[in-house]
CSV table of C-alpha atoms in Angstrom, one decimal:
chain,number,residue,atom,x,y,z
Q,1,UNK,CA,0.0,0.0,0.0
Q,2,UNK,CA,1.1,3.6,-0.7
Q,3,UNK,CA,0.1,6.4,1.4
Q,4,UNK,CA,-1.3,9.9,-0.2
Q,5,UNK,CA,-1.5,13.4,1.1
Q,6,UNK,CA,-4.9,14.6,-0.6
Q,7,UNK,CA,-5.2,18.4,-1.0
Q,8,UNK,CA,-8.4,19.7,-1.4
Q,9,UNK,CA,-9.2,23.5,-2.5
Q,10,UNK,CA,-12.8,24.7,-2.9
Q,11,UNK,CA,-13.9,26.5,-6.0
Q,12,UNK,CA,-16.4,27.8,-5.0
Q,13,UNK,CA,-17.5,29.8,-1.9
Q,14,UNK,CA,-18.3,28.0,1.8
Q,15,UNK,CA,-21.6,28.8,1.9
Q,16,UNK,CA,-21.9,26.5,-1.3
Q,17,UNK,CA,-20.0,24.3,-0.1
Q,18,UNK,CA,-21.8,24.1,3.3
Q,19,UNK,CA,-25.0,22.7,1.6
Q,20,UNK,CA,-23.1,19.9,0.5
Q,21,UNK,CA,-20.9,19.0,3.5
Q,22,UNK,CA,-23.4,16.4,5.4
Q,23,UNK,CA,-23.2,14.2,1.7
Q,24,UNK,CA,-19.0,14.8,2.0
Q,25,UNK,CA,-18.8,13.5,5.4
Q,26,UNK,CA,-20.9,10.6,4.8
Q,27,UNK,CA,-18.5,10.1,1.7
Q,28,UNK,CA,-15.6,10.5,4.0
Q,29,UNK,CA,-16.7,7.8,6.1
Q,30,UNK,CA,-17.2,4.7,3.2
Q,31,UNK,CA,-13.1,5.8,3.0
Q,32,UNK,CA,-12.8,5.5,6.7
Q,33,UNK,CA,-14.7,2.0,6.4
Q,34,UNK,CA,-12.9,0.7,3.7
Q,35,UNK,CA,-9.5,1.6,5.1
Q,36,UNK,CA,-8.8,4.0,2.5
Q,37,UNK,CA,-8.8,7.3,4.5
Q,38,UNK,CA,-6.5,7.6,7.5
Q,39,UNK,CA,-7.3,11.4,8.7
Q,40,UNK,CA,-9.1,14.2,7.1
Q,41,UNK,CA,-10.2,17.8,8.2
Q,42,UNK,CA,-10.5,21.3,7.0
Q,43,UNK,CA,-8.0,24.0,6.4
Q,44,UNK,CA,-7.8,27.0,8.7
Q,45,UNK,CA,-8.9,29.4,6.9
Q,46,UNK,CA,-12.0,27.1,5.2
Q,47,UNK,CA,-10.5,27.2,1.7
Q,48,UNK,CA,-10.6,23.8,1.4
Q,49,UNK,CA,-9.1,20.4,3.6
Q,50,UNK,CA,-6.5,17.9,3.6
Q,51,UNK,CA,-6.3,13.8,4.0
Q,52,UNK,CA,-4.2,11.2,4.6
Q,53,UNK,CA,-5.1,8.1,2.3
Q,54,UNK,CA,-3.6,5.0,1.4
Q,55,UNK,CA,-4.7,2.7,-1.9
Q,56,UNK,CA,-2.5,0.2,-4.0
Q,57,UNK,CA,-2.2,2.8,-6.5
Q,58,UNK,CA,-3.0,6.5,-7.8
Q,59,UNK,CA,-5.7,5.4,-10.2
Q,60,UNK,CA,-7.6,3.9,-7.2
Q,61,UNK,CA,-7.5,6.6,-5.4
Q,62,UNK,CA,-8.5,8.7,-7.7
Q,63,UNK,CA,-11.5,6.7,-8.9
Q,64,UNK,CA,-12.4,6.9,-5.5
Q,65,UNK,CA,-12.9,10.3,-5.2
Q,66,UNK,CA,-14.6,10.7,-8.2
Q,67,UNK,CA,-17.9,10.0,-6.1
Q,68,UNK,CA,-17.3,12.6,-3.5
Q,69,UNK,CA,-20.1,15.1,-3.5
Q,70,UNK,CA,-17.9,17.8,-3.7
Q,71,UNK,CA,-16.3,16.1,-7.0
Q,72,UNK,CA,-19.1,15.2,-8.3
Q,73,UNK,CA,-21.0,19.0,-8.3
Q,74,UNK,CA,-17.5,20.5,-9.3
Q,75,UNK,CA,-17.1,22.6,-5.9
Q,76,UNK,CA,-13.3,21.2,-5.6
Q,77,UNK,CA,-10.3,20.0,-7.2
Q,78,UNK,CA,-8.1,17.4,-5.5
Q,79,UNK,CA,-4.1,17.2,-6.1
């Protein structure tokens, strides 16, 4: 397993991003259960957050957060 340090930045402004946080943490948590995610939390200011992940490979990981909420309605990137 490799381990990942996931950088999210919101495009968007927190109130948007608010209306979509309960769906991201539920999201957050299949990681959690499936051993993917190791730590997560915002950024101080709320410009985005940062993980710890682990996965076999890049690809995975990536395909993985393709179904995050905040992916999915274009509110982030991830690097």
């Amino acid at each position: 397993m490799k381990h990942f340090l996931v950088d999210i930045q919101y495009l968007v402004s927190y109130d948007q991003i608010s209306q979509v946080l309960p769906d991201h943490r539920a999201f957050l948590q299949t990681g959690y259960d499936q051993g993917i995610l190791l730590l997560s939390g915002p950024k101080v200011p709320r410009t985005g957050g940062v993980m710890i992940a682990r996965s076999e490979n890049l690809e995975v990981l990536q395909a993985f957060f393709l179904n995050d909420p905040y992916q999915v309605n274009h509110l982030a990137r991830y690097e």
